[in-house]
Coordinates of C-alpha atoms and ligand atoms in Angstrom, one line a residue:
M1 CA 7.6 -4.9 -15.4
I2 CA 9.9 -3.3 -12.7
Q3 CA 12.7 -5.0 -12.0
F4 CA 15.7 -4.5 -10.1
S5 CA 18.9 -7.1 -11.5
Q6 CA 21.9 -6.5 -8.7
V7 CA 21.1 -3.5 -8.2
S8 CA 23.4 -1.3 -5.1
K9 CA 23.3 2.2 -4.4
F10 CA 26.4 4.1 -2.2
Y11 CA 26.8 6.5 0.3
A12 CA 30.6 7.8 1.5
G13 CA 32.0 4.0 0.1
K14 CA 28.7 2.3 2.0
P15 CA 26.4 0.2 0.3
V16 CA 23.1 1.3 1.4
V17 CA 21.2 -1.2 -1.1
D18 CA 23.5 -4.2 -1.6
D19 CA 23.3 -6.2 -4.5
L20 CA 19.2 -5.8 -4.7
S21 CA 17.4 -7.9 -7.2
L22 CA 13.6 -7.7 -7.0
T23 CA 10.6 -8.8 -9.5
I24 CA 7.6 -6.5 -9.4
A25 CA 4.9 -7.5 -11.1
D26 CA 1.8 -5.6 -13.4
G27 CA -0.9 -5.4 -11.3
E28 CA 1.0 -6.0 -8.3
F29 CA 0.8 -4.5 -4.7
T30 CA 4.1 -4.7 -3.4
V31 CA 5.2 -3.5 0.3
L32 CA 8.8 -2.4 1.3
I33 CA 9.4 -3.2 4.9
G34 CA 12.1 -3.1 7.4
T35 CA 14.0 -1.0 10.2
S36 CA 14.3 2.2 9.9
G37 CA 17.7 2.8 8.0
S38 CA 17.0 -0.5 5.7
G39 CA 17.3 1.3 2.7
K40 CA 13.5 1.3 1.2
S41 CA 13.1 4.4 0.7
T42 CA 15.9 5.0 -1.0
T43 CA 15.2 1.9 -2.9
L44 CA 12.4 3.1 -3.8
K45 CA 13.4 6.5 -4.9
M46 CA 15.6 5.0 -7.7
I47 CA 12.7 3.5 -8.9
N48 CA 11.3 7.2 -10.3
R49 CA 15.3 8.6 -10.1
L50 CA 15.3 10.2 -7.3
V51 CA 18.3 8.7 -6.3
E52 CA 20.0 7.9 -9.3
H53 CA 21.4 3.5 -8.2
D54 CA 25.0 3.3 -8.9
H55 CA 25.3 -0.5 -9.9
G56 CA 23.3 -3.2 -11.6
K57 CA 20.1 -2.8 -13.5
I58 CA 17.0 -1.4 -12.9
L59 CA 14.7 -2.1 -15.9
F60 CA 11.0 -0.3 -16.1
A61 CA 8.6 -1.9 -19.2
G62 CA 10.8 -3.8 -20.1
E63 CA 13.9 -1.0 -20.7
E64 CA 16.9 1.1 -18.2
I65 CA 15.3 2.9 -16.1
H66 CA 18.4 5.2 -17.8
A67 CA 16.4 5.1 -20.9
F68 CA 13.7 7.4 -19.7
K69 CA 13.6 11.4 -19.2
P70 CA 13.2 11.6 -15.6
Q71 CA 10.3 13.7 -16.5
D72 CA 8.3 11.1 -18.1
L73 CA 9.3 8.3 -15.6
R74 CA 7.6 10.8 -13.0
R75 CA 4.0 11.5 -15.2
R76 CA 4.2 7.7 -15.5
M77 CA 4.4 6.9 -11.9
G78 CA 2.5 8.9 -9.3
Y79 CA 4.5 9.3 -6.5
A80 CA 3.0 9.9 -2.5
I81 CA 5.2 10.4 0.9
Q82 CA 4.5 11.7 4.2
S83 CA 5.9 14.4 4.6
I84 CA 3.2 15.3 1.9
G85 CA 5.4 17.9 0.4
L86 CA 2.6 19.9 -1.2
F87 CA 2.4 23.0 -2.6
P88 CA 1.9 25.3 0.2
H89 CA 0.8 28.5 -1.8
W90 CA -1.5 26.4 -4.8
T91 CA -4.9 25.3 -3.6
V92 CA -6.0 21.5 -3.1
E93 CA -7.7 21.7 -6.7
Q94 CA -4.6 23.2 -8.5
N95 CA -1.6 21.2 -5.8
I96 CA -4.2 17.9 -7.3
A97 CA -3.6 18.7 -11.2
T98 CA 0.1 20.0 -11.1
V99 CA 0.7 16.4 -13.0
P100 CA -2.6 16.8 -16.1
Q101 CA -1.4 20.4 -16.4
L102 CA 1.7 19.0 -17.5
L103 CA 0.7 16.7 -19.3
K104 CA -1.3 19.5 -21.2
W105 CA -4.7 18.3 -19.9
P106 CA -7.8 20.2 -21.8
K107 CA -8.7 22.4 -18.4
A108 CA -13.0 21.1 -17.7
K109 CA -11.3 16.8 -17.9
I110 CA -8.5 18.9 -15.2
R111 CA -11.6 19.7 -13.3
D112 CA -13.0 17.0 -13.6
R113 CA -10.8 14.3 -12.2
V114 CA -10.0 16.2 -9.1
T115 CA -13.5 16.6 -8.6
E116 CA -13.7 12.6 -9.2
L117 CA -11.2 12.0 -6.9
L118 CA -11.4 14.5 -4.1
A119 CA -14.8 12.7 -4.1
L120 CA -13.2 9.4 -4.2
L121 CA -10.9 10.0 -0.9
H122 CA -13.8 10.8 0.7
L123 CA -12.5 15.2 0.5
E124 CA -15.4 17.2 -0.4
P125 CA -14.5 18.1 -4.0
A126 CA -17.3 21.6 -3.6
L127 CA -15.6 22.8 0.4
F128 CA -12.0 21.4 -0.6
R129 CA -10.8 22.0 -4.5
G130 CA -10.3 26.2 -3.0
R131 CA -8.6 25.2 -0.3
Y132 CA -4.8 26.2 0.5
P133 CA -2.8 23.2 3.0
H134 CA -2.9 25.3 5.6
Q135 CA -6.8 24.9 5.3
L136 CA -6.5 21.2 5.8
S137 CA -5.9 19.0 8.9
G138 CA -2.6 16.6 8.9
G139 CA -4.7 14.1 7.9
Q140 CA -6.3 15.8 4.7
Q141 CA -3.3 16.9 3.5
Q142 CA -2.4 13.2 3.2
R143 CA -5.4 12.7 1.7
V144 CA -4.2 15.1 -1.0
G145 CA -1.0 14.4 -1.3
V146 CA -2.3 10.3 -2.1
A147 CA -5.2 12.3 -4.5
R148 CA -2.1 14.4 -6.4
A149 CA 0.0 11.0 -7.0
L150 CA -3.4 8.8 -8.4
A151 CA -4.3 12.0 -10.7
A152 CA -3.2 10.8 -14.3
D153 CA -3.7 7.3 -13.8
P154 CA -0.2 6.9 -13.9
E155 CA 0.8 3.1 -14.0
V156 CA 2.7 2.6 -10.8
L157 CA 1.8 3.8 -7.4
L158 CA 5.2 5.2 -4.9
M159 CA 4.3 6.0 -1.5
D160 CA 6.6 6.2 1.4
E161 CA 4.6 6.0 4.3
P162 CA 1.9 7.6 2.8
F163 CA -0.3 7.6 6.0
G164 CA 2.5 7.7 8.8
A165 CA 0.6 10.6 10.9
L166 CA -2.3 9.5 10.9
D167 CA -4.8 8.2 14.0
P168 CA -5.0 4.9 13.7
V169 CA -8.9 5.4 12.6
T170 CA -8.0 8.0 9.3
R171 CA -5.5 5.4 8.2
S172 CA -7.4 2.7 8.7
A173 CA -9.6 4.3 6.5
L174 CA -7.1 5.0 4.2
Q175 CA -5.1 2.4 3.7
Q176 CA -8.4 1.1 2.6
E177 CA -9.2 3.4 -0.1
V178 CA -5.7 2.6 -1.4
A179 CA -7.1 -0.9 -1.8
R180 CA -9.9 -0.2 -2.8
I181 CA -8.2 1.8 -5.0
H182 CA -5.7 -0.3 -6.2
Q183 CA -8.3 -3.5 -7.5
I184 CA -10.6 -1.0 -9.1
S185 CA -7.4 0.3 -11.3
G186 CA -5.0 -2.4 -11.0
R187 CA -2.9 -0.5 -10.9
T188 CA 0.7 -1.4 -9.7
V189 CA 1.8 -0.2 -6.2
V190 CA 4.3 -0.2 -4.4
L191 CA 4.5 0.8 -0.6
V192 CA 7.0 1.4 2.3
T193 CA 6.0 1.0 5.5
H194 CA 7.6 -0.3 9.2
D195 CA 4.4 -0.6 9.6
I196 CA 3.7 -4.5 10.0
D197 CA -0.1 -4.8 10.3
E198 CA -0.2 -2.2 7.3
A199 CA 2.1 -4.2 5.1
L200 CA -0.1 -7.5 6.3
A201 CA -3.2 -6.1 5.3
L202 CA -2.6 -4.7 1.6
G203 CA 0.7 -6.6 0.4
D204 CA 0.1 -9.4 -2.7
R205 CA 3.9 -9.3 -1.3
I206 CA 5.9 -8.5 1.2
V207 CA 9.6 -7.3 1.2
L208 CA 11.4 -7.3 4.2
L209 CA 14.9 -5.8 4.0
D210 CA 17.9 -5.5 6.2
Q211 CA 20.9 -3.2 6.2
G212 CA 20.5 -3.0 2.2
K213 CA 19.7 -6.6 1.9
V214 CA 16.7 -8.4 0.9
V215 CA 16.3 -10.9 4.3
Q216 CA 12.8 -12.8 2.7
Q217 CA 10.1 -11.8 0.4
G218 CA 6.9 -13.6 -0.5
T219 CA 3.1 -13.2 0.8
P220 CA 2.3 -12.4 3.6
R221 CA 1.2 -15.8 4.1
E222 CA 4.7 -17.2 3.3
L223 CA 6.4 -14.5 5.8
L224 CA 4.8 -15.9 8.8
Q225 CA 4.4 -19.4 8.4
R226 CA 7.7 -19.9 6.7
P227 CA 9.9 -17.3 7.8
A228 CA 13.1 -17.4 6.2
T229 CA 15.8 -16.8 9.5
P230 CA 14.8 -16.5 12.7
F231 CA 15.3 -12.5 12.4
V232 CA 12.0 -12.7 9.8
R233 CA 10.9 -14.7 12.7
E234 CA 11.0 -11.4 15.4
F235 CA 10.0 -9.4 12.7
F236 CA 6.5 -10.1 12.1
G237 CA 6.4 -11.2 16.2
R238 CA 5.5 -14.6 17.4
S239 CA 3.1 -13.6 20.3
D240 CA 0.5 -13.3 18.3
L241 CA 0.9 -14.6 15.3
G242 CA -2.0 -17.0 15.2
I243 CA -4.6 -13.0 14.8
K244 CA -2.0 -12.4 12.3
L245 CA -2.3 -15.3 10.4
L246 CA -6.4 -15.1 10.9
A247 CA -6.1 -11.8 9.5
Q248 CA -5.4 -13.0 6.2
A249 CA -8.0 -15.0 5.8
Q250 CA -12.3 -14.1 5.6
V251 CA -15.0 -15.5 7.2
A252 CA -16.1 -16.7 3.1
Q253 CA -13.2 -18.8 3.4
R254 CA -15.0 -20.7 6.6
V255 CA -18.9 -21.0 6.2
R256 CA -20.5 -24.2 6.2
P257 CA -24.3 -24.6 6.1
G258 CA -26.7 -24.4 9.1
Q259 CA -28.5 -21.7 11.2
A260 CA -27.8 -19.8 14.3
E261 CA -29.1 -16.9 16.3
G262 CA -28.4 -13.2 16.5
E263 CA -27.8 -10.2 14.1
P264 CA -25.5 -12.1 11.0
V265 CA -21.6 -11.1 10.1
A266 CA -20.4 -10.5 6.5
A267 CA -18.6 -13.2 4.4
S268 CA -15.9 -10.3 3.6
L269 CA -14.9 -10.0 7.4
T270 CA -11.2 -11.6 8.1
L271 CA -11.1 -14.0 10.7
R272 CA -9.4 -12.0 13.3
D273 CA -12.6 -10.0 13.4
A274 CA -14.9 -12.8 13.6
L275 CA -12.6 -14.1 16.5
S276 CA -13.0 -11.1 18.4
L277 CA -16.8 -11.3 17.5
F278 CA -16.9 -15.0 18.9
V279 CA -15.8 -13.8 22.4
A280 CA -17.8 -10.3 22.1
R281 CA -20.5 -12.2 22.0
G282 CA -20.0 -15.7 24.4
T283 CA -21.1 -17.6 21.1
R284 CA -20.0 -20.4 19.5
C285 CA -21.6 -19.9 16.3
L286 CA -22.3 -17.1 13.8
P287 CA -24.4 -16.9 11.1
V288 CA -22.9 -15.3 8.1
E289 CA -24.5 -12.9 5.0
D290 CA -23.1 -11.5 1.6
E291 CA -22.9 -8.7 1.0
Q292 CA -27.0 -8.1 -0.3
G293 CA -27.6 -9.5 3.0
R294 CA -28.7 -13.2 2.0
P295 CA -28.1 -15.4 4.6
L296 CA -24.9 -18.0 3.4
G297 CA -24.8 -19.8 6.6
V298 CA -22.6 -20.5 9.7
L299 CA -19.2 -20.1 11.1
H300 CA -18.1 -21.8 14.1
L301 CA -15.7 -21.1 16.5
D302 CA -14.0 -24.8 15.6
D303 CA -13.2 -24.1 12.3
L304 CA -10.4 -21.1 13.1
V305 CA -8.1 -23.6 14.9
E306 CA -7.7 -25.4 11.2
E307 CA -6.8 -21.9 10.6
G308 CA -2.7 -23.1 11.6
G309 CA -2.4 -25.2 8.9
D310 CA -2.5 -24.4 4.9
G311 CA -5.4 -21.9 4.9
H312 CA -7.5 -24.1 3.1
Ligands
LIG252 N1 21.0 11.5 0.2 C1 22.2 10.4 1.2 N2 23.6 11.0 2.3 C2 23.9 10.1 2.7 N3 23.5 8.8 3.2 C3 22.3 8.9 2.5 C4 21.2 9.6 2.2 N4 20.3 8.6 1.8 C5 20.4 7.9 2.9 N5 21.0 7.4 2.9 C6 21.4 6.6 4.1 O1 21.2 5.5 3.4 C7 20.7 4.3 4.6 C8 18.6 4.0 3.7 O2 18.3 5.3 3.7 P1 16.8 4.8 3.7 O3 16.6 6.1 4.0 O4 17.2 4.5 2.6 O5 16.2 4.3 5.2 P2 14.5 3.5 5.5 O6 14.3 2.4 5.0 O7 13.4 4.1 3.8 O8 14.8 4.3 6.7 P3 13.8 4.6 7.6 O9 13.0 3.6 7.6 O10 14.1 5.4 8.2 O11 13.0 6.3 6.8 C9 20.8 4.7 5.3 O12 21.6 5.1 6.3 C10 20.8 6.8 5.7 O13 21.4 7.6 6.8
LIG253 MG1 12.2 5.8 4.6

């Protein structure tokens, strides 16, 4: 759906994106990660033509992006950035409604959509729709920024460190929200981050950039278990590799029949959180339940250790 073929971008004669080839499939959640200055934001901005590439081809929906008017591209692609960029003299409602207004949606439809999005991002609609950006906390502003990007239900969501300035709790809540929106809508998401845990938690596919080049791309598990170069291994960190791998799998994948004492844990919990519970409760066996609270069996501490293989 979005395809880069040998794309380069030069500033002052130097390539900041260098011969980049990359395919982002429909409905996929792709994370671009890398050190500062590796070309992540530039790559993202070339997708909606905020930055024009110098060489190579970028295809969107099978056509060269040059075939689209930039404004059409931006209506089809939501864009959220760390610095938010809300219009200061517009209310939350007007900010969120930017693209629907451009698309000339009927007033009632816009109002309903704003209500829906505010609720989705846990901002009480009656309380927030009439406020101005300066009347919101940084985290609330970022949520409005994400709501604005989602407003016209774009085919593609481009996000450049959208949770940057948030505390860990709010950040984690917003990450889960975006993951949920991605699951429900099945939209294509491209997220830029330099937070490894965020990349591993959210990405179906991770693209690691260094000096404008792709060092490795693959599933989180592939990058963790089969790093292509020492740089990749270093980047994802050797010390807590095991913990990161545990975070990639869920209790449901390791349940076996049986019964155990204690408060049941959800099958959807990550094995990383389960490990934490084993230690906190001083036990080697936890009862597991499904979403409806029905008993599913047990998780054994020993079953975590088998994780070292391919995860099955
Ligand atoms: N408009 C510009 N003019 C000149 N150089 C630029 C411009 N925009 C970006 N660059 C340079 O291109 C390189 C890549 O920048 P880019 O913003 O894509 O990096 P990034 O990976 O997003 O970094 P960060 O994690 O710090 O946001 C950097 O060296 C940057 O200085
Ligand atoms: Mg950047």
